[in-house]
Coordinates of C-alpha atoms in Angstrom, one line a residue:
Chain V
M1 CA -75.0 13.8 -107.0
L2 CA -73.1 13.5 -110.2
A3 CA -76.3 14.1 -112.2
V4 CA -77.2 17.2 -110.2
M5 CA -73.9 18.7 -111.2
A6 CA -74.4 18.0 -114.8
V7 CA -77.9 19.5 -114.6
F8 CA -76.5 22.6 -113.0
A9 CA -74.1 23.0 -115.9
F10 CA -77.0 22.7 -118.4
L11 CA -79.0 25.3 -116.5
N12 CA -76.0 27.6 -116.7
V13 CA -75.9 27.3 -120.5
L14 CA -79.7 27.7 -120.7
T15 CA -79.6 31.0 -118.8
R16 CA -76.8 32.1 -121.0
Y17 CA -79.2 31.7 -123.9
F18 CA -81.9 33.9 -122.5
I19 CA -80.0 36.3 -120.5
Q20 CA -77.2 37.3 -122.9
Y21 CA -75.4 39.8 -120.6
S22 CA -74.5 37.2 -118.0
F23 CA -72.2 35.5 -120.5
A24 CA -68.9 35.8 -118.7
F25 CA -70.1 34.8 -115.3
T26 CA -71.9 31.6 -116.4
E27 CA -68.9 30.7 -118.6
E28 CA -66.7 30.9 -115.5
I29 CA -68.9 28.6 -113.5
E30 CA -69.3 26.1 -116.3
V31 CA -65.5 25.8 -116.8
A32 CA -65.0 25.4 -113.0
L33 CA -67.7 22.7 -113.0
L34 CA -65.9 21.0 -115.8
V35 CA -62.8 20.6 -113.6
W36 CA -65.0 19.2 -110.8
L37 CA -66.8 16.9 -113.3
T38 CA -63.4 15.6 -114.5
M39 CA -62.1 14.8 -111.0
L40 CA -65.3 13.3 -109.6
G41 CA -66.1 11.4 -112.8
A42 CA -62.6 10.1 -113.0
S43 CA -62.8 8.8 -109.5
A44 CA -66.0 6.9 -110.3
G45 CA -64.3 5.7 -113.5
F46 CA -61.5 4.2 -111.4
R47 CA -64.0 2.3 -109.3
R48 CA -65.7 0.9 -112.3
G49 CA -62.4 0.2 -114.1
M50 CA -63.5 2.3 -117.1
H51 CA -60.2 4.0 -117.8
L52 CA -58.7 3.1 -121.1
G53 CA -55.6 1.0 -120.9
F54 CA -53.5 -1.4 -122.8
T55 CA -54.3 -4.6 -120.8
F56 CA -53.6 -6.9 -123.8
L57 CA -50.1 -7.8 -122.8
A58 CA -50.7 -8.0 -119.0
E59 CA -53.5 -10.4 -119.6
K60 CA -51.2 -12.8 -121.4
F61 CA -49.3 -13.5 -118.1
P62 CA -50.2 -16.2 -115.6
A63 CA -52.4 -15.2 -112.7
S64 CA -49.6 -14.8 -110.2
A65 CA -47.7 -12.4 -112.4
R66 CA -50.8 -10.5 -113.2
K67 CA -51.2 -9.7 -109.5
I68 CA -47.9 -7.9 -109.6
F69 CA -49.1 -5.9 -112.6
I70 CA -52.2 -4.9 -110.8
V71 CA -50.4 -3.8 -107.7
L72 CA -47.7 -2.0 -109.7
S73 CA -50.3 -0.2 -111.9
A74 CA -52.2 0.9 -108.8
L75 CA -49.1 2.1 -107.1
L76 CA -47.9 4.2 -110.0
S77 CA -51.4 5.7 -110.5
I78 CA -51.6 6.5 -106.8
I79 CA -48.2 8.2 -107.0
V80 CA -49.5 10.5 -109.8
F81 CA -52.5 11.6 -107.8
V82 CA -50.5 12.0 -104.5
L83 CA -48.3 14.4 -106.5
L84 CA -51.4 16.2 -107.8
L85 CA -52.8 16.4 -104.3
L86 CA -49.6 17.8 -102.9
F87 CA -48.9 20.4 -105.6
G88 CA -52.6 21.2 -105.7
I89 CA -52.4 22.1 -102.1
G90 CA -49.3 24.1 -102.9
Q91 CA -51.1 26.0 -105.6
I92 CA -54.0 26.8 -103.3
G93 CA -51.5 28.0 -100.7
Q94 CA -50.0 30.4 -103.2
E95 CA -53.4 31.6 -104.4
L96 CA -54.3 32.3 -100.8
Q97 CA -51.1 34.2 -100.2
L98 CA -51.4 36.3 -103.3
Q99 CA -55.1 36.6 -102.9
I100 CA -55.8 35.8 -106.5
T101 CA -59.5 36.3 -107.5
T102 CA -61.3 35.0 -110.5
E103 CA -61.9 37.2 -113.6
A104 CA -65.7 37.3 -113.8
L105 CA -67.0 36.7 -110.4
G106 CA -64.2 38.1 -108.3
I107 CA -64.3 35.2 -105.8
P108 CA -61.1 33.6 -104.6
Q109 CA -59.5 31.4 -107.2
W110 CA -58.7 28.7 -104.6
I111 CA -62.3 27.7 -104.4
Y112 CA -62.0 26.4 -108.0
T113 CA -58.6 24.9 -107.5
L114 CA -59.9 22.9 -104.5
A115 CA -61.2 20.4 -107.1
L116 CA -57.7 19.1 -107.7
P117 CA -56.8 18.0 -104.1
I118 CA -60.3 16.8 -103.2
G119 CA -60.6 15.0 -106.4
S120 CA -57.2 13.4 -106.0
V121 CA -58.0 12.1 -102.5
L122 CA -61.2 10.5 -103.9
I123 CA -59.4 9.0 -106.8
I124 CA -56.7 7.6 -104.5
F125 CA -59.4 5.9 -102.4
R126 CA -61.2 4.6 -105.5
I127 CA -58.0 3.1 -107.0
M128 CA -57.3 1.3 -103.7
E129 CA -60.8 0.0 -103.5
A130 CA -60.7 -1.2 -107.1
T131 CA -57.3 -2.8 -106.6
F132 CA -58.3 -4.7 -103.5
R133 CA -61.4 -5.9 -105.2
A134 CA -59.4 -7.1 -108.2
L135 CA -56.9 -8.9 -106.0
R136 CA -59.6 -10.6 -104.0
R137 CA -61.3 -11.7 -107.2
K138 CA -58.0 -13.1 -108.5
A139 CA -57.5 -15.0 -105.2
D140 CA -60.9 -16.7 -105.4
Chain H
M1 CA -31.7 11.2 -123.6
E2 CA -34.8 13.2 -122.6
A3 CA -36.6 11.9 -125.7
F4 CA -35.7 8.4 -124.9
L5 CA -36.8 8.7 -121.3
L6 CA -40.1 10.4 -122.1
F7 CA -41.3 8.1 -124.8
G8 CA -39.6 4.9 -123.4
L9 CA -41.0 5.4 -119.9
F10 CA -44.5 6.1 -121.4
L11 CA -44.4 2.9 -123.5
I12 CA -43.2 0.8 -120.6
T13 CA -46.0 2.1 -118.3
I14 CA -48.5 1.5 -121.0
F15 CA -47.4 -2.0 -121.6
L16 CA -47.7 -2.7 -117.8
G17 CA -51.5 -2.2 -118.3
I18 CA -51.7 1.2 -116.5
P19 CA -54.5 3.4 -117.7
V20 CA -53.3 5.7 -120.5
A21 CA -54.1 8.8 -118.5
T22 CA -52.1 7.9 -115.4
A23 CA -49.2 6.5 -117.6
L24 CA -49.0 10.0 -119.2
G25 CA -49.2 11.6 -115.8
F26 CA -46.6 9.4 -114.2
T27 CA -44.1 9.8 -117.0
S28 CA -44.5 13.6 -117.1
C29 CA -44.2 14.0 -113.3
L30 CA -41.1 11.8 -113.2
L31 CA -39.4 13.8 -116.0
I32 CA -40.4 17.2 -114.6
W33 CA -38.8 16.1 -111.2
N34 CA -35.7 14.6 -112.8
Y35 CA -34.9 17.5 -115.0
N36 CA -36.0 20.0 -112.5
I37 CA -38.2 22.0 -114.8
G38 CA -40.6 23.1 -112.1
V39 CA -42.6 20.6 -110.1
Q40 CA -44.8 23.4 -108.9
G41 CA -46.0 23.7 -112.5
I42 CA -47.7 20.3 -112.4
S43 CA -50.9 21.4 -110.7
P44 CA -51.5 24.7 -112.6
T45 CA -50.7 22.9 -116.0
F46 CA -53.2 20.2 -115.1
Y47 CA -55.9 22.7 -114.2
A48 CA -55.3 24.9 -117.2
G49 CA -55.5 21.8 -119.4
V50 CA -59.0 21.1 -118.3
A51 CA -60.4 24.6 -117.7
K52 CA -61.0 25.5 -121.3
F53 CA -64.3 26.8 -122.6
Q54 CA -64.1 24.9 -125.9
L55 CA -63.7 21.6 -124.0
L56 CA -67.2 22.1 -122.5
A57 CA -68.5 20.9 -125.8
I58 CA -67.3 17.4 -125.1
P59 CA -69.6 16.4 -122.2
F60 CA -72.5 18.0 -124.0
F61 CA -71.9 16.2 -127.3
I62 CA -71.4 12.9 -125.4
L63 CA -74.7 13.5 -123.6
A64 CA -76.4 14.4 -126.9
G65 CA -75.2 11.2 -128.5
L66 CA -76.5 9.1 -125.6
I67 CA -79.9 10.8 -125.7
M68 CA -80.2 10.4 -129.4
D69 CA -79.4 6.7 -128.9
R70 CA -82.1 6.2 -126.3
C71 CA -84.9 8.6 -127.4
G72 CA -86.3 6.3 -130.1
I73 CA -84.7 8.0 -133.2
S74 CA -82.4 5.1 -134.0
R75 CA -85.0 2.4 -134.4
R76 CA -87.1 4.6 -136.6
L77 CA -84.2 5.5 -138.8
V78 CA -83.2 1.9 -139.3
H79 CA -86.8 1.0 -140.2
L80 CA -87.0 3.8 -142.8
I81 CA -83.7 3.1 -144.5
S82 CA -84.3 -0.7 -144.6
L83 CA -87.6 0.0 -146.5
V84 CA -85.7 2.3 -149.0
V85 CA -82.6 0.0 -149.5
G86 CA -84.8 -3.1 -150.1
P87 CA -83.6 -6.6 -151.2
I88 CA -80.1 -5.7 -152.6
P89 CA -77.2 -7.8 -151.2
G90 CA -76.0 -6.6 -147.8
G91 CA -79.2 -4.6 -147.3
L92 CA -78.9 -4.2 -143.6
A93 CA -75.1 -3.7 -143.9
L94 CA -75.8 -0.7 -146.1
V95 CA -78.4 0.5 -143.6
T96 CA -75.8 0.3 -140.9
I97 CA -73.4 2.6 -142.8
I98 CA -76.1 5.1 -143.7
V99 CA -77.5 5.3 -140.2
G100 CA -73.9 5.5 -138.9
L101 CA -73.4 8.6 -141.1
I102 CA -76.6 10.2 -139.8
F103 CA -75.6 9.4 -136.2
A104 CA -72.2 10.8 -136.9
G105 CA -73.9 14.1 -137.7
I106 CA -75.4 14.1 -134.2
S107 CA -72.8 12.7 -131.9
G108 CA -69.0 13.3 -131.9
S109 CA -67.7 10.2 -130.3
G110 CA -66.8 6.9 -132.1
P111 CA -67.5 4.5 -129.1
A112 CA -70.8 6.3 -128.5
D113 CA -71.9 5.8 -132.1
T114 CA -70.7 2.2 -132.1
A115 CA -72.8 1.5 -129.0
A116 CA -75.9 3.2 -130.5
L117 CA -75.6 1.2 -133.7
G118 CA -74.7 -2.0 -131.9
T119 CA -77.6 -2.1 -129.5
I120 CA -80.2 -2.2 -132.3
L121 CA -78.4 -3.7 -135.3
I122 CA -76.4 -6.7 -134.0
A123 CA -79.5 -8.6 -133.0
A124 CA -81.4 -7.6 -136.2
M125 CA -78.6 -8.6 -138.5
A126 CA -77.9 -11.9 -136.7
A127 CA -81.6 -12.7 -137.2
R128 CA -81.2 -12.2 -140.9
G129 CA -78.2 -14.6 -141.0
Y130 CA -75.3 -12.1 -141.1
A131 CA -72.2 -13.5 -139.4
I132 CA -71.7 -11.8 -136.0
P133 CA -68.0 -11.0 -136.4
F134 CA -68.7 -9.3 -139.8
T135 CA -71.6 -7.4 -138.3
S136 CA -69.6 -6.3 -135.4
A137 CA -66.6 -5.2 -137.5
L138 CA -69.0 -3.2 -139.8
I139 CA -70.7 -1.5 -136.8
A140 CA -67.3 -0.5 -135.3
S141 CA -66.2 0.9 -138.7
S142 CA -69.4 2.8 -139.2
G143 CA -69.0 4.1 -135.6
A144 CA -65.6 5.5 -136.5
L145 CA -67.3 7.8 -139.0
A146 CA -68.5 9.8 -135.9
I147 CA -65.1 11.6 -135.5
I148 CA -64.8 12.5 -139.2
V149 CA -68.4 13.8 -139.7
P150 CA -69.2 16.8 -137.6
P151 CA -69.7 17.3 -134.8
S152 CA -66.6 15.6 -133.6
I153 CA -64.7 15.5 -130.3
A154 CA -61.5 14.8 -132.3
F155 CA -61.8 18.1 -134.3
I156 CA -62.5 20.0 -131.1
I157 CA -59.2 18.7 -129.5
Y158 CA -57.3 19.3 -132.8
G159 CA -58.7 22.8 -133.0
I160 CA -57.8 23.7 -129.4
I161 CA -54.2 22.5 -129.8
T162 CA -53.5 24.0 -133.2
G163 CA -55.6 27.1 -132.8
T164 CA -57.6 26.2 -135.9
S165 CA -61.2 27.3 -136.2
I166 CA -63.4 24.4 -134.9
P167 CA -66.4 25.3 -137.1
A168 CA -64.1 25.3 -140.2
L169 CA -62.8 21.9 -139.2
F170 CA -66.4 20.6 -138.7
A171 CA -67.3 21.8 -142.2
A172 CA -64.1 20.2 -143.6
G173 CA -65.1 16.8 -142.3
V174 CA -68.4 16.5 -144.1
I175 CA -67.2 15.4 -147.6
P176 CA -64.3 13.1 -146.3
G177 CA -66.8 11.5 -143.9
I178 CA -69.3 10.7 -146.6
I179 CA -66.5 9.4 -148.9
T180 CA -65.3 7.1 -146.2
G181 CA -68.8 5.9 -145.6
L182 CA -69.3 5.2 -149.3
F183 CA -66.0 3.3 -149.4
L184 CA -67.1 1.2 -146.4
M185 CA -70.1 0.0 -148.6
I186 CA -67.7 -1.7 -151.1
P187 CA -66.5 -4.5 -148.8
S188 CA -69.9 -4.8 -147.2
F189 CA -71.6 -5.3 -150.5
I190 CA -69.0 -7.7 -151.8
I191 CA -68.8 -9.9 -148.7
S192 CA -72.6 -10.0 -148.3
W193 CA -73.1 -10.8 -152.0
K194 CA -70.6 -13.7 -151.8
K195 CA -72.2 -15.1 -148.6
G196 CA -75.8 -14.5 -150.0
W197 CA -76.8 -12.1 -147.2
K198 CA -79.7 -10.1 -148.6
G199 CA -81.9 -7.3 -147.6
E200 CA -85.7 -7.6 -147.0
R201 CA -88.0 -6.1 -149.6
W202 CA -88.8 -2.7 -150.9
G203 CA -91.4 -0.8 -148.9
T204 CA -94.5 0.5 -150.7
P205 CA -94.6 4.3 -151.2
G206 CA -97.2 4.4 -148.4
E207 CA -95.0 2.5 -146.0
I208 CA -92.0 4.6 -146.8
W209 CA -93.9 7.9 -146.3
K210 CA -95.2 6.7 -143.0
A211 CA -91.7 5.6 -141.9
F212 CA -90.3 8.9 -143.1
K213 CA -92.8 10.9 -141.1
E214 CA -91.9 8.8 -138.0
A215 CA -88.1 9.2 -138.5
F216 CA -88.4 12.8 -139.6
W217 CA -87.2 14.2 -136.3
G218 CA -84.1 12.1 -136.4
L219 CA -83.3 12.9 -140.0
I220 CA -83.3 16.6 -139.5
A221 CA -81.2 16.4 -136.2
P222 CA -77.9 16.9 -138.0
F223 CA -79.2 19.9 -139.9
V224 CA -80.6 21.4 -136.7
I225 CA -77.3 21.0 -134.9
L226 CA -74.9 22.0 -137.7
G227 CA -77.3 24.4 -139.4
G228 CA -77.5 26.3 -136.1
M229 CA -73.8 26.5 -136.0
Y230 CA -73.3 27.8 -139.5
G231 CA -76.5 29.8 -139.8
G232 CA -76.1 31.9 -136.8
I233 CA -74.0 32.8 -133.8
F234 CA -73.6 29.3 -132.3
T235 CA -70.2 28.3 -131.0
P236 CA -69.5 24.5 -131.1
T237 CA -70.2 24.4 -127.3
E238 CA -73.6 26.1 -127.8
A239 CA -74.4 23.7 -130.7
A240 CA -73.7 20.8 -128.4
V241 CA -76.1 22.3 -125.8
V242 CA -78.7 22.7 -128.5
A243 CA -78.2 19.1 -129.5
V244 CA -78.9 18.0 -126.0
F245 CA -82.1 19.9 -125.7
Y246 CA -83.3 18.9 -129.1
G247 CA -82.8 15.2 -128.2
L248 CA -84.6 15.7 -124.9
F249 CA -87.5 17.4 -126.7
V250 CA -87.8 14.6 -129.3
G251 CA -87.4 11.9 -126.7
M252 CA -89.7 13.3 -124.0
V253 CA -92.3 15.3 -125.9
I254 CA -92.6 13.7 -129.4
Y255 CA -91.7 10.0 -129.1
R256 CA -92.3 9.8 -125.3
E257 CA -89.7 7.1 -124.9
L258 CA -87.5 9.0 -122.4
N259 CA -88.5 9.4 -118.7
F260 CA -86.7 11.1 -115.8
S261 CA -85.2 7.9 -114.4
A262 CA -83.7 7.1 -117.9
L263 CA -82.4 10.7 -118.0
Y264 CA -80.7 10.3 -114.7
E265 CA -78.9 7.3 -116.0
L266 CA -77.9 9.1 -119.2
L267 CA -76.5 12.0 -117.3
R268 CA -74.4 9.7 -115.1
D269 CA -73.1 7.7 -118.1
A270 CA -72.3 10.9 -120.0
M271 CA -70.4 12.3 -117.0
L272 CA -68.4 9.1 -116.6
S273 CA -67.5 8.9 -120.3
S274 CA -66.6 12.6 -120.3
A275 CA -64.4 12.3 -117.3
V276 CA -62.5 9.4 -118.8
I277 CA -61.8 11.6 -121.8
M278 CA -61.1 14.8 -119.8
I279 CA -58.6 13.1 -117.5
I280 CA -56.7 12.0 -120.6
V281 CA -56.9 15.5 -121.9
A282 CA -55.4 16.8 -118.6
F283 CA -52.5 14.5 -118.4
A284 CA -51.8 14.5 -122.1
G285 CA -51.6 18.2 -121.9
L286 CA -49.1 17.9 -119.1
F287 CA -47.1 15.4 -121.1
A288 CA -47.0 17.7 -124.1
W289 CA -45.9 20.6 -121.9
T290 CA -43.1 18.4 -120.4
G291 CA -42.0 17.3 -123.9
S292 CA -42.0 20.9 -125.3
T293 CA -40.2 22.3 -122.2
L294 CA -37.5 19.7 -122.5
G295 CA -37.2 20.5 -126.2
V296 CA -38.0 16.8 -127.1
M297 CA -40.8 17.8 -129.5
D298 CA -38.6 20.2 -131.5
K299 CA -35.9 17.6 -131.7
F300 CA -38.3 15.1 -133.1
S301 CA -39.6 17.5 -135.8
G302 CA -36.0 18.3 -136.7
Y303 CA -35.2 14.6 -137.0
L304 CA -38.3 14.0 -139.2
L305 CA -37.3 16.9 -141.4
S306 CA -33.7 15.5 -141.8
L307 CA -35.1 12.3 -143.2
S308 CA -36.4 13.9 -146.4
T309 CA -37.2 17.3 -147.9
N310 CA -40.0 15.9 -150.0
P311 CA -43.3 16.8 -148.5
W312 CA -45.0 13.7 -149.8
I313 CA -42.5 11.3 -148.3
I314 CA -42.9 13.1 -144.9
M315 CA -46.7 13.0 -145.3
I316 CA -46.5 9.2 -145.8
L317 CA -44.1 8.8 -142.9
I318 CA -46.4 10.8 -140.6
N319 CA -49.3 8.7 -141.6
I320 CA -47.5 5.4 -141.0
M321 CA -46.4 6.8 -137.6
L322 CA -50.0 7.8 -136.7
F323 CA -51.3 4.4 -137.9
I324 CA -48.9 2.6 -135.5
A325 CA -49.7 5.1 -132.7
G326 CA -53.4 4.4 -133.3
M327 CA -52.8 0.8 -132.4
L328 CA -51.4 1.6 -129.0
M329 CA -53.2 4.8 -128.0
D330 CA -56.5 6.6 -128.1
A331 CA -57.0 9.5 -130.5
I332 CA -56.9 12.3 -127.9
S333 CA -53.5 11.2 -126.4
I334 CA -52.2 11.1 -129.9
Y335 CA -53.3 14.6 -130.7
Y336 CA -51.6 16.0 -127.6
I337 CA -48.4 13.9 -128.0
F338 CA -47.9 14.2 -131.8
L339 CA -49.2 17.7 -132.7
P340 CA -46.3 19.5 -130.9
I341 CA -44.0 17.5 -133.2
L342 CA -46.2 17.9 -136.3
I343 CA -47.0 21.6 -136.1
P344 CA -43.5 22.7 -137.1
L345 CA -43.6 20.3 -140.1
M346 CA -47.0 21.8 -141.1
K347 CA -45.4 25.3 -141.1
T348 CA -42.3 24.2 -143.0
F349 CA -44.3 22.6 -145.8
N350 CA -47.0 25.2 -145.8
W351 CA -49.7 22.6 -145.2
D352 CA -53.2 23.8 -144.7
P353 CA -54.0 23.1 -141.1
I354 CA -57.6 22.3 -141.9
W355 CA -56.7 19.7 -144.5
F356 CA -54.0 18.3 -142.2
G357 CA -56.6 18.0 -139.4
V358 CA -58.9 16.0 -141.6
V359 CA -56.1 13.7 -142.7
M360 CA -55.0 13.1 -139.1
T361 CA -58.5 12.6 -137.9
V362 CA -59.3 10.0 -140.7
N363 CA -56.1 8.2 -139.7
L364 CA -57.1 8.2 -136.0
A365 CA -60.6 7.0 -136.9
I366 CA -58.9 4.0 -138.4
G367 CA -57.0 3.8 -135.1
Q368 CA -60.3 3.2 -133.3
L369 CA -60.4 -0.1 -135.2
T370 CA -56.8 -1.3 -135.0
P371 CA -56.1 -3.6 -132.0
P372 CA -54.8 -4.0 -129.4
V373 CA -56.1 -0.5 -128.4
A374 CA -59.3 -0.1 -130.4
V375 CA -62.0 1.6 -128.5
N376 CA -64.8 0.9 -131.0
L377 CA -63.9 -2.8 -131.1
Y378 CA -64.0 -3.0 -127.3
V379 CA -67.5 -1.5 -127.3
V380 CA -68.9 -3.8 -130.0
C381 CA -67.3 -6.9 -128.4
N382 CA -69.1 -6.1 -125.2
I383 CA -72.4 -5.8 -127.0
A384 CA -72.1 -8.8 -129.3
K385 CA -70.4 -11.0 -126.7
I386 CA -67.5 -12.1 -129.0
S387 CA -63.8 -12.0 -128.5
L388 CA -61.4 -9.2 -129.7
E389 CA -59.6 -11.8 -131.8
E390 CA -62.7 -12.7 -133.8
V391 CA -63.7 -9.2 -134.6
S392 CA -60.1 -8.2 -135.3
R393 CA -60.0 -10.6 -138.2
A394 CA -63.3 -9.5 -139.6
V395 CA -62.4 -5.8 -139.4
I396 CA -59.3 -6.1 -141.8
P397 CA -61.2 -5.5 -145.1
F398 CA -62.8 -2.4 -143.5
I399 CA -59.4 -1.1 -142.3
L400 CA -57.9 -1.6 -145.8
I401 CA -60.7 0.2 -147.6
M402 CA -60.5 3.1 -145.1
L403 CA -56.8 3.4 -145.8
V404 CA -57.7 3.8 -149.5
A405 CA -60.2 6.5 -148.5
L406 CA -57.4 8.1 -146.5
A407 CA -55.1 8.1 -149.4
I408 CA -57.7 9.9 -151.6
I409 CA -58.3 12.5 -148.9
I410 CA -54.5 13.1 -148.7
A411 CA -54.2 13.3 -152.5
F412 CA -57.1 15.8 -153.0
P413 CA -56.9 18.5 -150.3
A414 CA -59.9 20.2 -152.0
L415 CA -62.2 17.5 -150.6
S416 CA -61.5 18.9 -147.2
T417 CA -61.0 22.6 -147.9
Y418 CA -63.9 23.2 -150.3
L419 CA -66.7 23.5 -147.8
P420 CA -64.8 25.7 -145.3
A421 CA -63.9 28.0 -148.1
L422 CA -67.5 28.0 -149.4
F423 CA -68.8 29.0 -145.9
K424 CA -65.9 31.5 -145.7
L425 CA -64.7 29.9 -142.5
S426 CA -61.0 29.6 -143.2

């Protein structure tokens, strides 16, 4: 599914090359896709533990203390994305109320903004999944 | 107090081992809430930080780099250059740096370049008797050239934040990138000469011609990508798309080493790596917005200015600060956090933003090699299966020589500004 999205983005650029006049509209879709790509890719990144961090110090602690670090780290990360989820919904609410539409396509802006709350929910689940897995591995 | 909270809280969360992106996000959210500067702003600022047309170049350049790595160009380039370099001491080490420079002209990400070089060269060099920590350190350093030589993700971010022309920055990076590469050859040559690590033999003209024809498509790739950007109407984003399709064409039609299942993997990897960068971009943007709104960034600039009125002393201070930051953070976070502090200084001293961008980027390229947070070293450790401690010791001579290159780039601004002026980009 991730790849399909990336391919879609490429097709958009390709069409822009050959059909010059559709510039503004493909640009809008590409940018919106970039937001989706960021959120979905970030959630997959959390599952694989790909996000860059300074784990050097935490790794110097004994296993029991490290567990606390893992839980604390997950908790703080989850707080961030819960906030993003809540305020993302707030933003959508406002966009619905004011009926904001996008510049090029004229479709409701909230369709693009939806990437933030949906992405946040996925990320929260992925963080929990990765954390439980890390804890279980430490317990073994 | 705000400054103390903002940077203190960020450092504490970083030291806890939280991913940089969420540490930036958490600190920003907490301060926005505490100082009541508009929690509703969190979501729109996050969205606006990601939804930028110029940022689209990042996933495309990452994908282009991955494709070039896998389409068969790299092996052919290494073969050609080993035949040309011949039996001089450190033969393969010099090959690594030259191929690193060519790759840097295709991809714009240090870790991606390091991975591309590492997968082919570590085994080859180990077979010739080169010590693995030395090889790994050299590959990580050559990979760091990727963000100095255009195209470069680092320059894209710098250009977006400071409003500097990205094509001009790309042109500015060419000469400093090559200089840094040449400097890397010095310790490679000396260490190899002392240890008795030699190259193979010179190729016969016939062999070289054959290898040249084979590697031709890889050799011209940087010119296709950059030439397109300077010759015509390409934006950096479009150049990145051209790079992707060029790589696909070479890999699938000419060398026939890429198939669709490999392409699927490449797309997935590119998406993951891009998202890891983009989520940092988003939260770092939020962090910078928080700092600026609270007036922390201005206060910091004022403080730095109060230390000295001599531009050179400030320049040295800035570089020491960036070097230390490079040990703790990735380049993109550093641009977002430090540029709001540094832009007022640039204005005060009338520094050329293009030259300053090159200086900062070379410094942050070194930051990709300075542990504990050293993205290129992580990548190379994974490939070579050695510890961060081993490679950290081996990388010291390369870091020192890059600092010399940095000093030269600071001292002679013309090295950075000549090409953009020549192309009338600035």
